[in-house]
Amino acid sequence: MLDLLIVYDVEGWAYHSRALALARHAPSDFRVRLAGFNRFDPAPAEQHAAALDGVLGITPPDVLFLLCRHEAAYVRQALRDRGWPTRLVASWNTGWPHHQQAFHDLLQQADRIIVNNQAFWEQVGRPARSHHISNGVELQTFRPTRPLETRSTRVLWCGSTWHRRIKGYDDYIVPLFQRLSAEGIACEARLTDPRDPGRLGPDEMSAWYNGGTVLVVASETEGTPNTALEAAACGCTVVSTRVGNMPELLRHGENGMLVERDIESLYRGVKQAIADFSDLAKQVQADIRAWDWVIRSKQFFQVFREAVVASPTLAAQDRRPDLCAELTVFVSTVGAVSFPDCLAHLERQDCRFRLRVIENVSPMSAAFQRMLDECETPYYIQVDEDMILKPWAVRALHHWIRSAPPDVALVAAWLWDVHLGLEIQAVKAYRHGIVRRYPYADIQSCEKDQLRRLHEDGYRHVLPAESDAHEYGAWTLGLHGSHYTPETIFERYSTLEQRRHHHPKHLAWFAPYAGEFLRRFQEDPSEVNLMAVLGVVAGRLTEGSLGGEKDFNLYARLPAFSEARAFHAAGRRASISVDGDD
């Protein structure tokens, strides 16, 4: 199974429509994710960086298909910074002869380029690692709904306010339509603002095309005039300048009209298209079937497959920075289901470091102490097995602790807790020369106890910025709570609720979750959801304190856990019995 990330610019625009079409027709050996990213929005650079972090996520896709070529260098650098082996495939959507140098620059950034019109591809010499695949059209949406013989003559044009000069609206379409209108020929031009939320959607555009007979393209340059494909699929004949892939679709006088870019040529083309409308429209309807996204998408996915098996990639040529002399990453595990995924994400980090696994050491304070005792580098990072780190997390933590003032003993970063839906302070980097003098005690909240003693001696710790407390913030370095068993989720929320009962102000944020967990169980009565609810109940009813730190050897003897499992088993037996009676 190949992971494909398709990045478009703005939701509802042409690139987004293409991304949706590819996702809709993805073959079974691909998992497809879509994300919008537009660096040309007016925003500070750090916001763009945070937005791209959110787009890329925490797991390297096998292929990133970038529809907006202007972002290629920026995205490639982000992939290099993470050390990801992701293949970058870029889309080229400009017609010949424009921006030739930009095309060759793009070849330096992308592993593959898909050129959406043959004329440009031929003129630049069919370079290696480039492919010609024209855009498709969604024939399930854009199709004739009004019989050709019932349509009154109506000439259409549609284009963006952003590109009105290139598309010839003022210089060609306005005077052309004035001339046609003077002869009694109905004309309608739609000059649309791409950011207008009231612009017509695909179904509405299909209805609009079905009210016409001829669509005009008067552009100076195009990659693909998508309106022409859509109109042809809806039963219009097309009169177009020789731009983009119109010469690939239209055969002059057979299924449309290819004309020069002057008013007289456009006028004669439209008049001929009106006269021969029925024959031209029927033929272009037959020809456009080969452009269906059902068919055309197969070519795109073949390029994506070839990009993955090709070697070497541009990203693979970059060497990861070596931090082994300065940094150890310790992972504590008791065999939780999340451990393999945790380890896999550490292996994908964009730097090298020493990795040590603290296995089956309890209680937790003893595992932490092993890190203090066994660390041989100036800095170390403490990772729990339920933490899934982003590919740049280790490098970021190393940078933050290394660049901190000498009295800073540790820095902490956010993780996004998937189950709770909020940020938690979880992953930490330590200055070993300081913290090794402060051993852990076998008491509840042993880390807070150590921190208290550090502060008493004048040392500090640095916490993440509250303003960055969200899933895609710069200080949010991964996920927490994405893997649970009935046992681990019961233990977590039983412990948390018991602590909240003893420290209500400190843990007031957890109070509403009892109701939230109950709501989830009502919607999805799974064992994990039930154990979350019962864990909170057990924690609230448990008398006294847990005493020392967590000890996985004692999980099975958690107060009320065996009763909770028995309750669930009885419920399952009752459910099966009722189902059997039916």
Coordinates of C-alpha atoms in Angstrom, one line a residue:
M1 CA 0.0 0.0 0.0
L2 CA 1.5 3.4 -1.1
D3 CA 0.7 6.6 0.8
L4 CA 0.0 9.6 -1.4
L5 CA -0.3 13.1 -0.2
I6 CA -1.9 15.5 -2.7
V7 CA -1.3 19.2 -1.9
Y8 CA -3.5 21.8 -3.6
D9 CA -3.7 25.6 -3.1
V10 CA -7.2 26.7 -2.1
E11 CA -10.4 24.7 -1.5
G12 CA -12.9 25.0 -4.3
W13 CA -10.3 26.0 -6.9
A14 CA -9.1 24.1 -10.0
Y15 CA -6.3 22.3 -8.2
H16 CA -8.6 21.2 -5.4
S17 CA -11.0 19.8 -8.0
R18 CA -8.2 17.8 -9.6
A19 CA -7.1 16.5 -6.2
L20 CA -10.6 15.4 -5.4
A21 CA -10.9 13.6 -8.8
L22 CA -7.6 11.7 -8.2
A23 CA -8.7 10.7 -4.7
R24 CA -12.1 9.6 -5.9
H25 CA -10.5 7.3 -8.5
A26 CA -7.5 6.1 -6.5
P27 CA -6.7 2.4 -7.1
S28 CA -6.7 -0.1 -4.2
D29 CA -2.9 0.0 -3.7
F30 CA -3.0 3.7 -2.7
R31 CA -4.0 5.5 0.4
V32 CA -4.7 9.1 -0.5
R33 CA -4.7 12.2 1.7
L34 CA -5.5 15.8 0.5
A35 CA -4.3 19.0 2.1
G36 CA -4.4 22.7 1.2
F37 CA -1.4 24.9 1.4
N38 CA -1.1 28.4 0.0
R39 CA 2.1 30.3 1.0
F40 CA 1.1 33.3 -1.0
D41 CA -1.6 34.2 1.5
P42 CA -0.5 37.3 3.4
A43 CA 0.8 35.8 6.7
P44 CA 4.0 35.7 8.7
A45 CA 6.6 33.2 7.7
E46 CA 6.2 31.2 10.9
Q47 CA 2.5 30.7 10.2
H48 CA 3.4 29.3 6.8
A49 CA 5.9 26.9 8.4
A50 CA 3.3 25.8 11.0
A51 CA 0.7 25.3 8.2
L52 CA 3.1 23.1 6.2
D53 CA 3.9 21.1 9.4
G54 CA 0.2 20.4 9.6
V55 CA 0.0 19.5 5.9
L56 CA 2.9 17.0 6.1
G57 CA 1.8 15.4 9.3
I58 CA 4.0 13.0 11.3
T59 CA 4.5 10.1 8.8
P60 CA 6.4 10.5 5.6
P61 CA 4.1 9.8 2.6
D62 CA 5.6 7.7 -0.2
V63 CA 4.7 10.3 -2.7
L64 CA 3.8 14.0 -2.4
F65 CA 2.0 15.3 -5.5
L66 CA 2.3 19.1 -5.5
L67 CA -0.3 20.8 -7.8
C68 CA 1.0 24.3 -7.3
R69 CA 4.6 24.3 -8.8
H70 CA 5.5 27.7 -7.1
E71 CA 5.7 25.9 -3.7
A72 CA 8.2 23.2 -5.0
A73 CA 11.4 24.6 -3.5
Y74 CA 9.7 25.4 -0.2
V75 CA 8.2 21.9 0.1
R76 CA 11.4 20.2 -1.0
Q77 CA 13.3 22.0 1.7
A78 CA 10.8 20.9 4.3
L79 CA 11.2 17.3 3.2
R80 CA 15.0 17.6 3.3
D81 CA 14.8 19.2 6.8
R82 CA 12.9 16.1 8.0
G83 CA 15.2 13.6 6.2
W84 CA 12.2 12.1 4.6
P85 CA 12.6 9.8 1.5
T86 CA 9.3 11.1 0.1
R87 CA 9.2 11.4 -3.7
L88 CA 8.1 14.8 -4.8
V89 CA 6.0 14.8 -8.0
A90 CA 5.1 18.3 -9.3
S91 CA 2.5 19.4 -11.7
W92 CA 3.3 21.8 -14.6
N93 CA 0.2 23.7 -15.7
T94 CA 1.6 26.4 -18.0
G95 CA 1.5 26.6 -21.7
W96 CA 4.3 27.1 -24.2
P97 CA 6.4 29.3 -24.4
H98 CA 6.0 30.8 -21.0
H99 CA 8.3 30.3 -18.0
Q100 CA 10.7 27.9 -19.6
Q101 CA 13.5 28.6 -17.0
A102 CA 11.0 28.0 -14.2
F103 CA 10.4 24.5 -15.7
H104 CA 14.1 23.7 -15.6
D105 CA 14.3 25.0 -12.1
L106 CA 11.4 22.7 -11.1
L107 CA 13.3 19.8 -12.5
Q108 CA 16.0 20.5 -9.9
Q109 CA 13.5 20.2 -7.1
A110 CA 11.1 17.5 -8.1
D111 CA 11.7 13.8 -8.6
R112 CA 9.1 13.8 -11.4
I113 CA 7.1 16.4 -13.3
I114 CA 3.7 15.8 -14.9
V115 CA 3.1 18.3 -17.7
N116 CA -0.5 18.7 -18.5
N117 CA -0.2 19.8 -22.1
Q118 CA 1.8 18.1 -24.9
A119 CA 2.9 21.2 -26.7
F120 CA 5.0 22.5 -23.8
W121 CA 6.4 19.0 -23.1
E122 CA 7.4 18.5 -26.7
Q123 CA 9.0 22.0 -27.0
V124 CA 11.2 21.5 -23.9
G125 CA 12.4 18.2 -25.3
R126 CA 10.6 15.6 -23.2
P127 CA 13.2 15.8 -20.4
A128 CA 14.0 12.7 -18.3
R129 CA 11.8 12.5 -15.2
S130 CA 9.0 14.3 -17.0
H131 CA 5.7 12.9 -18.2
H132 CA 2.8 14.3 -20.3
I133 CA -0.6 13.7 -18.9
S134 CA -3.5 16.0 -19.7
N135 CA -6.1 16.9 -17.1
G136 CA -9.3 14.8 -17.1
V137 CA -13.0 15.7 -16.6
E138 CA -15.5 14.2 -14.2
L139 CA -18.1 12.8 -16.6
Q140 CA -20.4 11.8 -13.8
T141 CA -20.8 15.5 -13.0
F142 CA -20.3 17.1 -16.4
R143 CA -22.7 15.4 -18.8
P144 CA -25.6 16.4 -21.1
T145 CA -28.9 16.9 -19.2
R146 CA -30.6 18.9 -22.0
P147 CA -30.9 17.3 -25.5
L148 CA -28.9 19.1 -28.1
E149 CA -31.8 19.5 -30.4
T150 CA -33.8 21.4 -27.8
R151 CA -31.1 24.0 -27.1
S152 CA -31.3 27.6 -28.3
T153 CA -28.1 29.1 -29.6
R154 CA -26.2 30.6 -26.7
V155 CA -22.4 31.4 -26.7
L156 CA -20.7 31.1 -23.3
W157 CA -17.4 32.2 -21.8
C158 CA -16.1 31.7 -18.2
G159 CA -12.9 32.9 -16.6
S160 CA -11.3 34.3 -13.4
T161 CA -11.0 38.0 -12.5
W162 CA -7.4 37.2 -11.5
H163 CA -6.4 36.3 -15.1
R164 CA -8.8 38.4 -17.1
R165 CA -6.0 39.8 -19.3
I166 CA -4.4 36.4 -20.1
K167 CA -7.9 34.9 -20.8
G168 CA -8.7 37.8 -23.1
Y169 CA -11.9 39.0 -21.4
D170 CA -11.6 42.8 -22.0
D171 CA -9.7 42.7 -25.3
Y172 CA -11.5 39.9 -27.0
I173 CA -14.6 38.5 -25.3
V174 CA -16.3 41.8 -24.6
P175 CA -16.1 43.1 -28.2
L176 CA -16.8 39.7 -29.6
F177 CA -20.0 39.3 -27.6
Q178 CA -21.1 42.8 -28.4
R179 CA -20.8 42.0 -32.1
L180 CA -22.6 38.7 -31.7
S181 CA -25.3 40.2 -29.6
A182 CA -25.9 42.9 -32.2
E183 CA -26.8 40.1 -34.6
G184 CA -29.3 38.7 -32.1
I185 CA -27.1 35.8 -30.9
A186 CA -27.5 35.2 -27.1
C187 CA -24.2 35.5 -25.2
E188 CA -23.3 35.1 -21.5
A189 CA -19.9 35.7 -19.9
R190 CA -19.1 34.7 -16.3
L191 CA -16.2 36.7 -14.9
T192 CA -15.8 35.1 -11.5
D193 CA -13.8 35.9 -8.4
P194 CA -12.2 32.6 -7.2
R195 CA -12.5 33.7 -3.6
D196 CA -16.2 34.4 -3.9
P197 CA -18.0 31.9 -1.6
G198 CA -21.1 32.3 -3.8
R199 CA -19.4 31.1 -7.0
L200 CA -21.1 28.2 -8.8
G201 CA -20.2 24.7 -7.7
P202 CA -19.7 21.8 -10.1
D203 CA -23.3 20.8 -10.4
E204 CA -24.4 24.4 -11.0
M205 CA -21.7 24.8 -13.6
S206 CA -22.9 21.7 -15.4
A207 CA -26.4 23.1 -15.5
W208 CA -25.0 26.4 -16.9
Y209 CA -23.1 24.6 -19.7
N210 CA -26.2 22.7 -20.6
G211 CA -27.9 26.0 -21.3
G212 CA -25.4 26.8 -24.0
T213 CA -24.3 25.6 -27.4
V214 CA -20.8 27.1 -27.9
L215 CA -18.0 27.9 -25.4
V216 CA -15.2 30.3 -26.4
V217 CA -11.6 30.1 -25.2
A218 CA -9.7 33.3 -26.1
S219 CA -6.7 32.8 -23.8
E220 CA -3.1 33.9 -24.6
T221 CA -1.8 30.8 -22.7
E222 CA -3.2 27.9 -20.8
G223 CA -2.1 24.6 -19.3
T224 CA -5.6 23.2 -19.5
P225 CA -8.7 25.4 -19.9
N226 CA -10.9 23.2 -17.7
T227 CA -14.0 25.0 -18.7
A228 CA -13.5 23.8 -22.2
L229 CA -13.4 20.1 -21.1
E230 CA -16.4 20.6 -18.9
A231 CA -18.4 22.4 -21.5
A232 CA -17.6 19.8 -24.2
A233 CA -18.7 17.0 -21.8
C234 CA -22.0 18.8 -21.3
G235 CA -22.8 19.0 -25.0
C236 CA -21.2 22.4 -26.1
T237 CA -18.9 22.7 -29.0
V238 CA -15.7 24.6 -28.3
V239 CA -14.1 27.5 -30.2
S240 CA -10.5 28.0 -28.9
T241 CA -7.2 29.6 -29.5
R242 CA -4.4 27.1 -29.9
V243 CA -3.5 27.0 -26.2
G244 CA -2.7 24.3 -23.7
N245 CA -4.1 20.9 -24.6
M246 CA -6.9 22.2 -26.8
P247 CA -5.0 20.9 -29.9
E248 CA -5.0 17.5 -28.2
L249 CA -8.8 17.6 -27.9
L250 CA -10.0 19.6 -30.9
R251 CA -9.7 18.8 -34.5
H252 CA -10.6 21.9 -36.5
G253 CA -13.9 21.5 -38.3
E254 CA -14.5 18.0 -37.0
N255 CA -15.3 18.4 -33.3
G256 CA -14.6 22.0 -32.7
M257 CA -12.8 25.1 -34.0
L258 CA -9.2 26.1 -33.5
V259 CA -8.6 29.8 -34.3
E260 CA -6.1 32.6 -34.1
R261 CA -6.2 35.1 -31.3
D262 CA -7.9 38.0 -32.9
I263 CA -11.5 39.1 -32.9
E264 CA -12.2 38.3 -36.6
S265 CA -10.9 34.8 -36.3
L266 CA -12.9 34.2 -33.1
Y267 CA -16.0 35.6 -34.7
R268 CA -15.7 33.4 -37.8
G269 CA -15.1 30.4 -35.6
V270 CA -18.2 31.0 -33.5
K271 CA -20.4 31.5 -36.5
Q272 CA -19.1 28.2 -38.0
A273 CA -19.6 26.4 -34.7
I274 CA -23.2 27.7 -34.5
A275 CA -23.9 26.5 -38.1
D276 CA -22.4 23.1 -37.5
F277 CA -23.4 22.8 -33.9
S278 CA -25.1 19.4 -33.9
D279 CA -22.3 17.5 -35.7
L280 CA -19.5 19.2 -33.8
A281 CA -21.1 18.7 -30.4
K282 CA -21.9 15.0 -31.0
Q283 CA -18.3 14.3 -32.1
V284 CA -16.7 16.2 -29.2
Q285 CA -18.9 14.3 -26.8
A286 CA -17.6 11.1 -28.2
D287 CA -14.0 12.2 -28.0
I288 CA -14.2 13.6 -24.5
R289 CA -14.9 10.1 -23.1
A290 CA -11.2 9.3 -23.3
W291 CA -10.6 12.3 -20.9
D292 CA -12.8 10.9 -18.2
W293 CA -11.0 11.0 -14.8
V294 CA -11.8 7.3 -14.5
I295 CA -9.4 6.6 -17.4
R296 CA -7.0 9.6 -17.0
S297 CA -6.3 9.0 -13.3
K298 CA -4.7 5.6 -14.1
Q299 CA -1.8 7.4 -15.9
F300 CA -1.2 9.7 -12.9
F301 CA -1.0 6.7 -10.5
Q302 CA 1.3 4.9 -12.8
V303 CA 3.7 7.8 -12.6
F304 CA 3.4 7.8 -8.8
R305 CA 4.3 4.1 -8.7
E306 CA 7.3 4.6 -11.0
A307 CA 8.5 7.5 -8.8
V308 CA 8.6 5.3 -5.7
V309 CA 10.6 2.5 -7.3
A310 CA 13.0 4.8 -9.0
S311 CA 16.4 5.3 -7.3
P312 CA 17.9 7.4 -6.0
T313 CA 15.6 10.2 -4.9
L314 CA 16.7 13.8 -4.6
A315 CA 15.8 13.6 -0.9
A316 CA 17.9 10.5 -0.3
Q317 CA 21.0 12.3 -1.3
D318 CA 21.0 14.5 1.8
R319 CA 22.8 13.3 4.9
R320 CA 21.1 13.6 8.3
P321 CA 23.0 15.5 10.9
D322 CA 24.8 13.3 13.5
L323 CA 24.0 14.2 17.1
C324 CA 25.3 10.9 18.6
A325 CA 28.1 12.6 20.5
E326 CA 25.7 15.0 22.3
L327 CA 22.3 13.2 22.5
T328 CA 20.7 10.0 23.8
V329 CA 17.1 9.2 23.4
F330 CA 15.7 6.9 26.0
V331 CA 12.4 5.0 25.4
S332 CA 10.7 3.3 28.3
T333 CA 8.5 0.3 27.4
V334 CA 6.5 -2.3 29.2
G335 CA 5.3 -3.9 25.9
A336 CA 2.4 -1.6 25.2
V337 CA 0.7 -1.9 21.7
S338 CA 2.0 1.5 20.8
F339 CA 5.7 0.6 21.3
P340 CA 6.4 -0.6 17.7
D341 CA 4.9 2.6 16.2
C342 CA 6.8 4.7 18.7
L343 CA 10.0 3.1 17.7
A344 CA 9.3 3.3 14.0
H345 CA 8.8 7.1 14.3
L346 CA 12.1 7.4 16.1
E347 CA 13.8 5.6 13.3
R348 CA 12.3 8.1 10.9
Q349 CA 13.8 11.1 12.6
D350 CA 15.7 13.6 10.5
C351 CA 18.9 13.3 12.6
R352 CA 21.0 10.6 14.1
F353 CA 21.4 10.0 17.9
R354 CA 22.0 7.3 20.4
L355 CA 18.9 5.2 21.2
R356 CA 18.5 3.3 24.4
V357 CA 15.4 1.2 25.4
I358 CA 14.5 0.9 29.0
E359 CA 12.5 -2.3 29.0
N360 CA 10.1 -3.7 31.7
V361 CA 11.5 -1.5 34.5
S362 CA 9.1 -0.6 37.3
P363 CA 7.9 1.5 38.9
M364 CA 8.2 4.5 36.5
S365 CA 10.5 6.3 38.8
A366 CA 13.0 3.5 38.5
A367 CA 12.8 3.7 34.7
F368 CA 13.5 7.4 34.9
Q369 CA 16.4 6.8 37.3
R370 CA 18.0 4.3 34.8
M371 CA 18.1 7.2 32.3
L372 CA 20.0 9.3 34.7
D373 CA 22.4 6.5 35.6
E374 CA 23.1 5.3 32.0
C375 CA 23.2 8.5 30.0
E376 CA 26.8 9.2 28.6
T377 CA 25.9 12.3 26.6
P378 CA 25.5 16.0 27.6
Y379 CA 21.8 15.8 26.8
Y380 CA 19.0 13.2 26.7
I381 CA 15.4 13.0 25.7
Q382 CA 12.8 11.0 27.7
V383 CA 10.2 9.3 25.5
D384 CA 7.4 7.1 26.6
E385 CA 6.1 4.3 24.4
D386 CA 2.8 6.0 23.9
M387 CA 4.4 9.0 22.2
I388 CA 4.4 9.2 18.4
L389 CA 7.0 11.9 17.5
K390 CA 7.1 14.0 14.4
P391 CA 10.2 13.4 12.2
W392 CA 11.9 16.6 13.4
A393 CA 11.0 16.3 17.1
V394 CA 14.3 15.0 18.3
R395 CA 16.3 17.6 16.4
A396 CA 14.0 20.4 17.7
L397 CA 14.3 19.3 21.3
H398 CA 18.1 19.0 21.0
H399 CA 18.3 22.5 19.6
W400 CA 16.1 23.9 22.4
I401 CA 18.0 22.4 25.3
R402 CA 21.4 23.0 23.8
S403 CA 20.6 26.7 23.1
A404 CA 18.9 27.3 26.5
P405 CA 20.8 29.3 29.2
P406 CA 23.1 27.2 31.4
D407 CA 20.7 27.3 34.4
V408 CA 18.0 25.5 32.4
A409 CA 17.8 21.9 33.4
L410 CA 15.1 20.7 31.0
V411 CA 12.8 21.9 28.3
A412 CA 9.3 20.5 27.6
A413 CA 7.2 20.4 24.5
W414 CA 3.6 19.7 23.7
L415 CA 2.1 16.5 22.4
W416 CA -1.4 16.4 21.0
D417 CA -3.4 13.9 23.0
V418 CA -5.6 12.1 20.4
H419 CA -8.1 10.6 22.9
L420 CA -8.6 13.8 25.0
G421 CA -8.4 16.2 22.0
L422 CA -6.0 18.6 23.7
E423 CA -2.3 19.4 24.2
I424 CA -0.3 18.0 27.1
Q425 CA 3.2 18.7 28.3
A426 CA 4.8 15.3 27.7
V427 CA 8.1 15.0 25.9
K428 CA 11.2 16.5 27.6
A429 CA 14.9 17.1 26.9
Y430 CA 17.3 17.2 29.8
R431 CA 20.8 18.7 30.5
H432 CA 22.3 15.6 32.1
G433 CA 25.1 17.5 33.9
I434 CA 22.5 19.1 36.1
V435 CA 19.7 16.6 36.5
R436 CA 22.0 13.6 37.3
R437 CA 22.5 15.2 40.8
Y438 CA 18.7 14.9 41.5
P439 CA 17.7 11.3 41.7
Y440 CA 14.1 10.2 41.4
A441 CA 12.1 9.2 44.5
D442 CA 9.6 6.4 44.5
I443 CA 6.7 8.6 45.2
Q444 CA 3.7 9.8 43.2
S445 CA 4.5 12.6 40.8
C446 CA 8.2 11.8 41.1
E447 CA 9.0 14.2 38.2
K448 CA 7.4 17.1 40.0
D449 CA 9.3 16.2 43.1
Q450 CA 12.6 16.4 41.2
L451 CA 11.6 19.7 39.6
R452 CA 10.8 21.1 43.0
R453 CA 14.3 20.3 44.2
L454 CA 15.9 21.7 41.1
H455 CA 14.0 25.0 41.6
E456 CA 15.1 25.2 45.2
D457 CA 18.7 25.1 44.1
G458 CA 18.2 27.9 41.5
Y459 CA 17.7 25.9 38.3
R460 CA 14.9 26.5 35.8
H461 CA 12.9 24.6 33.3
V462 CA 11.3 25.9 30.1
L463 CA 7.7 25.2 29.2
P464 CA 6.1 25.4 25.7
A465 CA 4.3 28.6 24.8
E466 CA 0.6 28.6 25.6
S467 CA -0.1 30.4 22.3
D468 CA 1.3 27.3 20.6
A469 CA -0.9 24.9 22.3
H470 CA -2.7 23.3 19.4
E471 CA -2.3 20.2 17.2
Y472 CA -0.1 21.8 14.6
G473 CA 1.9 24.3 16.7
A474 CA 5.7 24.7 16.4
W475 CA 6.1 23.3 20.0
T476 CA 3.7 20.4 19.3
L477 CA 6.1 17.6 18.5
G478 CA 3.8 14.6 18.1
L479 CA 0.9 12.5 19.3
H480 CA -0.1 10.9 22.6
G481 CA -2.8 8.5 23.4
S482 CA -3.3 7.1 19.9
H483 CA -3.1 3.4 21.0
Y484 CA -5.1 2.0 23.9
T485 CA -6.1 -1.4 25.3
P486 CA -8.9 -1.7 27.8
E487 CA -6.4 -2.1 30.6
T488 CA -4.2 0.9 29.7
I489 CA -7.1 3.2 29.2
F490 CA -8.7 2.1 32.5
E491 CA -5.5 2.7 34.4
R492 CA -4.9 6.1 32.8
Y493 CA -8.2 7.6 33.6
S494 CA -8.6 5.9 37.0
T495 CA -5.2 7.4 38.0
L496 CA -6.0 10.8 36.5
E497 CA -9.4 11.0 38.2
Q498 CA -7.9 10.0 41.6
R499 CA -5.3 12.7 41.3
R500 CA -7.9 15.2 40.3
H501 CA -9.9 14.4 43.4
H502 CA -6.9 15.1 45.5
H503 CA -5.8 18.2 43.5
P504 CA -9.0 19.7 42.1
K505 CA -7.6 23.0 41.1
H506 CA -4.5 21.6 39.3
L507 CA -6.5 19.1 37.3
A508 CA -9.8 21.0 36.9
W509 CA -9.6 20.7 33.2
F510 CA -10.3 16.9 33.4
A511 CA -13.6 17.3 35.2
P512 CA -15.9 17.5 32.0
Y513 CA -14.4 14.3 30.5
A514 CA -16.5 11.9 32.5
G515 CA -19.5 13.1 30.6
E516 CA -17.6 13.2 27.3
F517 CA -16.5 9.5 27.8
L518 CA -20.0 8.5 28.5
R519 CA -21.3 10.2 25.3
R520 CA -18.6 8.4 23.3
F521 CA -19.6 5.0 24.8
Q522 CA -23.3 5.7 24.0
E523 CA -22.3 6.3 20.3
D524 CA -19.8 3.5 20.2
P525 CA -20.2 0.9 22.9
S526 CA -16.7 -0.6 22.5
E527 CA -14.7 -2.1 25.4
V528 CA -12.1 0.7 25.2
N529 CA -14.8 3.3 25.5
L530 CA -16.5 1.5 28.4
M531 CA -13.2 1.2 30.3
A532 CA -12.6 4.9 29.9
V533 CA -15.9 5.6 31.6
L534 CA -15.4 3.0 34.3
G535 CA -11.8 4.1 34.9
V536 CA -13.1 7.6 35.8
V537 CA -15.7 6.1 38.1
A538 CA -13.2 3.8 39.8
G539 CA -10.7 6.7 40.3
R540 CA -13.4 8.8 41.9
L541 CA -14.5 6.0 44.3
T542 CA -11.0 4.9 45.3
E543 CA -10.1 5.9 48.8
G544 CA -6.7 7.2 49.7
S545 CA -3.6 7.7 47.4
L546 CA -1.9 5.4 45.0
G547 CA 1.4 6.1 46.9
G548 CA 4.3 5.5 44.6
E549 CA 4.7 6.0 40.8
K550 CA 2.9 3.9 38.2
D551 CA 3.9 0.2 38.2
F552 CA 2.7 -1.9 35.2
N553 CA 3.0 -5.0 37.4
L554 CA 0.1 -3.8 39.5
Y555 CA -2.3 -2.8 36.6
A556 CA -4.2 -6.1 36.9
R557 CA -4.8 -5.3 40.6
L558 CA -6.1 -1.8 40.0
P559 CA -9.1 -1.1 42.2
A560 CA -12.3 -2.3 40.3
F561 CA -10.5 -3.3 37.1
S562 CA -11.4 -7.0 37.4
E563 CA -15.0 -6.0 38.2
A564 CA -15.1 -3.7 35.1
R565 CA -13.8 -6.5 32.9
A566 CA -16.4 -8.9 34.3
F567 CA -19.2 -6.3 33.8
H568 CA -18.2 -5.9 30.1
A569 CA -18.0 -9.7 29.6
A570 CA -21.5 -10.1 31.1
G571 CA -22.8 -7.4 28.9
R572 CA -21.4 -9.2 25.8
R573 CA -23.0 -12.5 26.9
A574 CA -26.3 -10.8 27.3
S575 CA -26.0 -9.1 23.9
I576 CA -25.1 -12.4 22.2
S577 CA -28.0 -14.1 23.9
V578 CA -30.5 -11.5 22.8
D579 CA -29.2 -11.6 19.2
G580 CA -29.5 -15.4 19.2
D581 CA -33.1 -15.2 20.3
D582 CA -33.9 -12.9 17.5

